[in-house]
């Protein structure tokens, strides 16, 4: 605002508490000087102080984030004393020096982009309203009446909420200087009141009849206000205007002209930003709100909802008394040992919503796939959506260590990870309309649980009512009613999830769309839109196609057939050639499934992944009937799945030949199945024990199978304990009707022990590496530090497990327990979790590294590539090329000194603490002798101590602290 007096007061306050001025401090002072047209002397003093603190004037424009006209004001101030000052040129782009990516970043190689037509589309609202797939149902008189009543009620509620919000703000304004909710007052003034009311009404309209957790709703309300504020801030600061200007140039890289380019998406974006002279100004200053603030704001809005919303008690039954009752209630429920607050709608409101059968669904705009390519990730702060605030790395609420690590990391070190995320996000998609239509028809016709399409709640069998009053109900009847309520809640949840997925798919059925990606703290990548994406279930994957089509080529049709057999779950032990031959044998069934999916023999319904199998049948039918199958343009994604990826990485790390053979890292005529191998090993142990008269081994005869051991074998590399493995075994045995129930505990305990023994024999190096990682993590956590490492691609990782306690957000409505992992106790690491999680997290980080390497080299070869963790997708034409790249990059990754580098990193980070020497008071006072004299004495004493390894006594002395 140009008020120099207040700026001076702030600087004095900072000095009084020992705070150093940062570059942003000087930017603020210069902005103020520029606005107030200050004297030459004042500006000169500020620039001199800036220089004395080790900064350069150019740093202001290369590192500070400016909004609105801040940059112009700083420049105006500088030119008061330096009239000829020119903005510094953008820094020269740096190239990643990783040995794994020397070929990738070579400028001699070009990048091909697909031929696609799309337009610039930008959602300025924070919400998108779409038609539900249930909209095709005929409108009954009952539904029309319910909709009319709801419309009238919502209009009243809107006014009541507006009035309650005004009243609340007036009372807060009076109590501004007191503690408590008055701290929320500024946050209730950021947006127009109508927007707060709109956000609250959106929550009411989406509330489940079973209710929702108070903490979840509070966080959602607070987050919606924050997101809307960020959008307004981007508009006000002209950041959106600048992004749009760059974006319009950027999309030409990915548009239909498709000429090979020498730029990667990130590089091209940075080039355009440099040419426009924006510098870092495209990024907003960080203004994220604390988690507890979001919770308090959300809780206050929930209070307003519960207080203001009323419905006439007789609205559905005129014979009742016409008094007003609350629409929302606060109740308590128990989740394990936790008491959880719930907000539940009154049954009258739920009945009205059910009768109305409304056909509009409202989502946050970030929940819908993007209708234009994502903004490329160029830093931890910038990328993905044009408007929505998105983090590069997902993390637990309240944990900030990840973001700090990423910010401290040299930008060039993150380039490979950013480029891999951009490659995944730039894959364009479209909808498989014939499959979507069949799924929607079944969804609207009461669903089909066997085909993973949940039925409506009305289809859940209701318990029979016992004779007499409710007080005479037996314990069995009450139990039956509880089970019905639980089943109804589960079905409602699954039905709504399917409704959201199908409605979003239907909304984009005629469009090309994209899924921007980010990652978790281990580097595993995920699409940002939460409901509908390729990480979804069988139904979701079946309705997704690549927007870009490629001819099948000479082997494409064969790969489609092999892919279909893989989806059936049959022939897992057979070679690819045998799977192809089997597909050719059942061509009649494939074509029948494609032509008459619901009226024919329905072979596709008997497969493991029925909907993907049906989609593949349709693609094979179209390709095989085309005049030239090799020239047929296919949009169908073909998957290549890793075989027990965790064990593959362990076998490679430990150079374990026997283990490597079990997980297909060695050449074999037929695929090896590690789960069957472990099951066979366990069966041999069982036979020996049964011969020696062990009762449980005899009971288990005929029950040891691949299916029983699979989950435990799969998760043992991800840190499953014997306790967790026993629970998994018990669950699998329960599914076998013939297994005697009284032996479940004993049998599962016996089996998990044998599975661990079997894996120990087959993968000896795996257990050794796991033990080393676990013990290292335990020592690190016990020293009071968290476990950190850096992936071979340069991504810094820190485990976010800390000792925590719950905290309570109290209001007149309720006390919401925010926990158990929300308020951190002095950031002390949780030793058990740090220890147990390190081996699986380390393997996950290697797995993501391999995926990113494969993605980057596929980009260089012009392949379409996406992944679902260890399952890689591409066109049928390019499966062989992707397979070759995948193997080459696995070999390249494990040719690095991964464990040696990790050991070196941990030694340098955790084992170089300075020596602390304390002197107790005695006959000779250390204060009378110099540090050098004490060093000399200690050198003489320590020189006689036996030493191991590389031990430099002088170095130790130089890093020693002496104090009494």
Short mmCIF file of N, CA, C and O in Angstrom, two decimals, residues 63-128:
data_model
loop_
_atom_site.label_atom_id
_atom_site.label_comp_id
_atom_site.label_asym_id
_atom_site.label_seq_id
_atom_site.Cartn_x
_atom_site.Cartn_y
_atom_site.Cartn_z
N UNK A 63 14.16 -15.00 -8.56
CA UNK A 63 13.73 -15.92 -7.51
C UNK A 63 12.43 -15.53 -6.82
O UNK A 63 11.76 -16.38 -6.24
N UNK A 64 12.08 -14.24 -6.83
CA UNK A 64 10.87 -13.81 -6.11
C UNK A 64 9.63 -14.00 -6.97
O UNK A 64 9.67 -13.87 -8.20
N UNK A 65 8.51 -14.31 -6.31
CA UNK A 65 7.23 -14.48 -7.00
C UNK A 65 6.43 -13.19 -6.84
O UNK A 65 6.07 -12.81 -5.74
N UNK A 66 6.14 -12.53 -7.95
CA UNK A 66 5.40 -11.26 -7.92
C UNK A 66 3.98 -11.46 -8.42
O UNK A 66 3.73 -12.28 -9.31
N UNK A 67 3.04 -10.71 -7.82
CA UNK A 67 1.65 -10.75 -8.26
C UNK A 67 1.23 -9.34 -8.67
O UNK A 67 1.83 -8.35 -8.25
N UNK A 68 0.16 -9.27 -9.44
CA UNK A 68 -0.40 -7.99 -9.90
C UNK A 68 0.72 -7.10 -10.44
O UNK A 68 1.47 -7.51 -11.32
N UNK A 69 0.89 -5.87 -9.88
CA UNK A 69 1.91 -4.96 -10.42
C UNK A 69 3.14 -4.87 -9.53
O UNK A 69 3.91 -3.90 -9.58
N UNK A 70 3.37 -5.88 -8.67
CA UNK A 70 4.49 -5.82 -7.71
C UNK A 70 5.84 -5.71 -8.44
O UNK A 70 6.72 -4.95 -8.02
N UNK A 71 6.00 -6.49 -9.52
CA UNK A 71 7.27 -6.49 -10.24
C UNK A 71 7.58 -5.09 -10.79
O UNK A 71 8.71 -4.59 -10.68
N UNK A 72 6.55 -4.43 -11.35
CA UNK A 72 6.74 -3.10 -11.92
C UNK A 72 7.14 -2.09 -10.84
O UNK A 72 7.97 -1.20 -11.07
N UNK A 73 6.54 -2.25 -9.63
CA UNK A 73 6.86 -1.32 -8.54
C UNK A 73 8.30 -1.49 -8.05
O UNK A 73 9.00 -0.52 -7.75
N UNK A 74 8.76 -2.75 -7.94
CA UNK A 74 10.14 -3.01 -7.52
C UNK A 74 11.11 -2.42 -8.55
O UNK A 74 12.12 -1.78 -8.20
N UNK A 75 10.79 -2.64 -9.83
CA UNK A 75 11.64 -2.13 -10.90
C UNK A 75 11.68 -0.59 -10.87
O UNK A 75 12.74 0.03 -11.06
N UNK A 76 10.52 0.02 -10.61
CA UNK A 76 10.47 1.49 -10.53
C UNK A 76 11.39 2.00 -9.41
O UNK A 76 12.11 2.99 -9.60
N UNK A 77 11.37 1.32 -8.25
CA UNK A 77 12.22 1.75 -7.13
C UNK A 77 13.69 1.64 -7.48
O UNK A 77 14.48 2.56 -7.21
N UNK A 78 14.09 0.52 -8.09
CA UNK A 78 15.50 0.32 -8.43
C UNK A 78 15.97 1.39 -9.42
O UNK A 78 17.09 1.92 -9.32
N UNK A 79 15.10 1.74 -10.37
CA UNK A 79 15.49 2.71 -11.40
C UNK A 79 15.56 4.15 -10.86
O UNK A 79 16.00 5.05 -11.56
N UNK A 80 15.12 4.34 -9.62
CA UNK A 80 15.30 5.67 -8.99
C UNK A 80 16.80 5.94 -8.80
O UNK A 80 17.27 7.06 -8.97
N UNK A 81 17.56 4.87 -8.45
CA UNK A 81 19.01 5.05 -8.23
C UNK A 81 19.83 4.47 -9.39
O UNK A 81 20.99 4.83 -9.56
N UNK A 82 19.25 3.56 -10.16
CA UNK A 82 19.95 2.98 -11.30
C UNK A 82 19.05 3.11 -12.54
O UNK A 82 18.39 2.15 -12.94
N UNK A 83 18.98 4.30 -13.14
CA UNK A 83 18.03 4.56 -14.23
C UNK A 83 18.19 3.61 -15.41
O UNK A 83 17.21 3.33 -16.12
N UNK A 84 19.38 3.07 -15.64
CA UNK A 84 19.62 2.22 -16.81
C UNK A 84 19.52 0.73 -16.49
O UNK A 84 19.92 -0.11 -17.31
N UNK A 85 19.01 0.39 -15.29
CA UNK A 85 18.96 -1.03 -14.91
C UNK A 85 18.03 -1.80 -15.85
O UNK A 85 16.90 -1.38 -16.13
N UNK A 86 18.51 -2.94 -16.34
CA UNK A 86 17.71 -3.82 -17.21
C UNK A 86 17.47 -5.15 -16.51
O UNK A 86 18.33 -5.63 -15.76
N UNK A 87 16.31 -5.73 -16.75
CA UNK A 87 16.00 -7.03 -16.16
C UNK A 87 17.01 -8.07 -16.61
O UNK A 87 17.43 -8.07 -17.77
N UNK A 88 17.42 -8.98 -15.70
CA UNK A 88 18.42 -9.99 -16.08
C UNK A 88 17.83 -10.97 -17.08
O UNK A 88 16.62 -11.26 -17.06
N UNK A 89 18.65 -11.51 -17.98
CA UNK A 89 18.14 -12.53 -18.91
C UNK A 89 17.80 -13.80 -18.15
O UNK A 89 18.36 -14.03 -17.06
N UNK A 90 16.90 -14.62 -18.67
CA UNK A 90 16.57 -15.88 -17.97
C UNK A 90 17.80 -16.77 -17.89
O UNK A 90 18.65 -16.74 -18.79
N UNK A 91 17.93 -17.54 -16.81
CA UNK A 91 19.10 -18.42 -16.68
C UNK A 91 19.12 -19.46 -17.79
O UNK A 91 18.07 -19.88 -18.29
N UNK A 92 20.31 -19.88 -18.19
CA UNK A 92 20.44 -20.90 -19.23
C UNK A 92 19.87 -22.21 -18.72
O UNK A 92 20.10 -22.59 -17.57
N UNK A 93 19.11 -22.94 -19.59
CA UNK A 93 18.54 -24.21 -19.14
C UNK A 93 19.64 -25.21 -18.82
O UNK A 93 20.64 -25.29 -19.53
N UNK A 94 19.45 -25.95 -17.73
CA UNK A 94 20.42 -26.96 -17.32
C UNK A 94 19.95 -28.34 -17.77
O UNK A 94 18.76 -28.59 -17.91
N UNK A 95 20.89 -29.23 -17.98
CA UNK A 95 20.57 -30.59 -18.43
C UNK A 95 20.91 -31.58 -17.34
O UNK A 95 21.99 -31.50 -16.73
N UNK A 96 20.00 -32.52 -17.11
CA UNK A 96 20.21 -33.56 -16.10
C UNK A 96 21.41 -34.42 -16.48
O UNK A 96 21.56 -34.84 -17.64
N UNK A 97 22.28 -34.69 -15.50
CA UNK A 97 23.51 -35.44 -15.77
C UNK A 97 23.42 -36.91 -15.33
O UNK A 97 24.42 -37.60 -15.28
N UNK A 98 22.23 -37.40 -15.00
CA UNK A 98 22.10 -38.78 -14.52
C UNK A 98 22.62 -39.76 -15.56
O UNK A 98 22.33 -39.65 -16.75
N UNK A 99 23.40 -40.74 -15.09
CA UNK A 99 23.95 -41.75 -16.01
C UNK A 99 22.84 -42.56 -16.68
O UNK A 99 23.03 -43.10 -17.77
N UNK A 100 21.68 -42.66 -16.01
CA UNK A 100 20.58 -43.43 -16.58
C UNK A 100 19.91 -42.70 -17.75
O UNK A 100 19.14 -43.31 -18.50
N UNK A 101 20.18 -41.38 -17.89
CA UNK A 101 19.43 -40.59 -18.87
C UNK A 101 20.33 -39.82 -19.83
O UNK A 101 19.90 -38.84 -20.44
N UNK A 102 21.57 -40.28 -19.99
CA UNK A 102 22.48 -39.58 -20.89
C UNK A 102 21.93 -39.56 -22.32
O UNK A 102 21.97 -38.54 -23.01
N UNK A 103 21.41 -40.71 -22.77
CA UNK A 103 20.85 -40.78 -24.13
C UNK A 103 19.56 -39.99 -24.23
O UNK A 103 19.28 -39.37 -25.25
N UNK A 104 18.76 -40.02 -23.16
CA UNK A 104 17.44 -39.40 -23.24
C UNK A 104 17.53 -37.90 -23.45
O UNK A 104 16.77 -37.32 -24.24
N UNK A 105 18.44 -37.23 -22.75
CA UNK A 105 18.52 -35.78 -22.85
C UNK A 105 19.45 -35.31 -23.98
O UNK A 105 19.77 -34.13 -24.06
N UNK A 106 19.84 -36.22 -24.86
CA UNK A 106 20.64 -35.84 -26.01
C UNK A 106 19.80 -34.99 -26.96
O UNK A 106 18.70 -35.36 -27.34
N UNK A 107 20.31 -33.83 -27.34
CA UNK A 107 19.56 -32.90 -28.19
C UNK A 107 19.49 -33.40 -29.64
O UNK A 107 18.78 -32.84 -30.46
N UNK A 108 20.25 -34.43 -29.96
CA UNK A 108 20.24 -34.91 -31.34
C UNK A 108 18.94 -35.65 -31.66
O UNK A 108 18.62 -35.87 -32.82
N UNK A 109 18.21 -36.08 -30.64
CA UNK A 109 17.03 -36.90 -30.87
C UNK A 109 15.77 -36.05 -30.78
O UNK A 109 15.63 -35.22 -29.92
N UNK A 110 14.85 -36.32 -31.69
CA UNK A 110 13.60 -35.55 -31.77
C UNK A 110 12.50 -36.28 -31.01
O UNK A 110 12.60 -37.45 -30.69
N UNK A 111 11.40 -35.54 -30.75
CA UNK A 111 10.25 -36.12 -30.05
C UNK A 111 9.03 -36.00 -30.96
O UNK A 111 8.73 -34.91 -31.47
N UNK A 112 8.32 -37.12 -31.19
CA UNK A 112 7.10 -37.10 -32.00
C UNK A 112 5.88 -36.96 -31.10
O UNK A 112 5.82 -37.58 -30.04
N UNK A 113 4.94 -36.15 -31.52
CA UNK A 113 3.70 -35.97 -30.77
C UNK A 113 2.53 -36.40 -31.64
O UNK A 113 2.58 -36.29 -32.87
N UNK A 114 1.43 -36.89 -31.03
CA UNK A 114 0.31 -37.44 -31.82
C UNK A 114 -0.47 -36.37 -32.57
O UNK A 114 -0.45 -35.19 -32.20
N UNK A 115 -1.17 -36.79 -33.62
CA UNK A 115 -2.06 -35.89 -34.37
C UNK A 115 -3.42 -35.89 -33.69
O UNK A 115 -4.15 -36.86 -33.75
N UNK A 116 -3.74 -34.80 -33.03
CA UNK A 116 -5.02 -34.70 -32.33
C UNK A 116 -5.62 -33.31 -32.51
O UNK A 116 -4.89 -32.31 -32.54
N UNK A 117 -6.93 -33.27 -32.63
CA UNK A 117 -7.64 -31.99 -32.66
C UNK A 117 -8.23 -31.72 -31.28
O UNK A 117 -8.90 -32.58 -30.71
N UNK A 118 -8.00 -30.54 -30.74
CA UNK A 118 -8.63 -30.15 -29.47
C UNK A 118 -8.63 -28.64 -29.38
O UNK A 118 -7.92 -27.95 -30.13
N UNK A 119 -9.43 -28.13 -28.48
CA UNK A 119 -9.51 -26.67 -28.33
C UNK A 119 -9.12 -26.29 -26.91
O UNK A 119 -9.14 -27.13 -26.00
N UNK A 120 -8.75 -25.04 -26.73
CA UNK A 120 -8.42 -24.53 -25.39
C UNK A 120 -9.70 -24.46 -24.56
O UNK A 120 -10.67 -23.81 -24.95
N UNK A 121 -9.73 -25.19 -23.46
CA UNK A 121 -10.94 -25.21 -22.61
C UNK A 121 -10.50 -24.89 -21.20
O UNK A 121 -9.57 -25.48 -20.68
N UNK A 122 -11.19 -23.96 -20.57
CA UNK A 122 -10.79 -23.54 -19.22
C UNK A 122 -12.03 -23.38 -18.34
O UNK A 122 -12.96 -22.69 -18.72
N UNK A 123 -12.03 -24.05 -17.21
CA UNK A 123 -13.17 -23.99 -16.30
C UNK A 123 -12.90 -22.92 -15.25
O UNK A 123 -12.07 -23.10 -14.36
N UNK A 124 -13.59 -21.77 -15.38
CA UNK A 124 -13.36 -20.69 -14.43
C UNK A 124 -14.13 -20.89 -13.13
O UNK A 124 -13.78 -20.32 -12.11
N UNK A 125 -15.20 -21.70 -13.18
CA UNK A 125 -15.90 -22.03 -11.94
C UNK A 125 -15.17 -23.16 -11.25
O UNK A 125 -14.49 -23.96 -11.89
N UNK A 126 -15.33 -23.25 -9.95
CA UNK A 126 -14.69 -24.35 -9.22
C UNK A 126 -15.50 -25.63 -9.28
O UNK A 126 -15.05 -26.67 -8.81
N UNK A 127 -16.70 -25.56 -9.83
CA UNK A 127 -17.54 -26.75 -9.91
C UNK A 127 -18.04 -26.96 -11.34
O UNK A 127 -18.11 -26.02 -12.14
N UNK A 128 -18.34 -28.22 -11.63
CA UNK A 128 -18.91 -28.60 -12.93
C UNK A 128 -20.17 -29.42 -12.64
O UNK A 128 -20.13 -30.36 -11.84
#
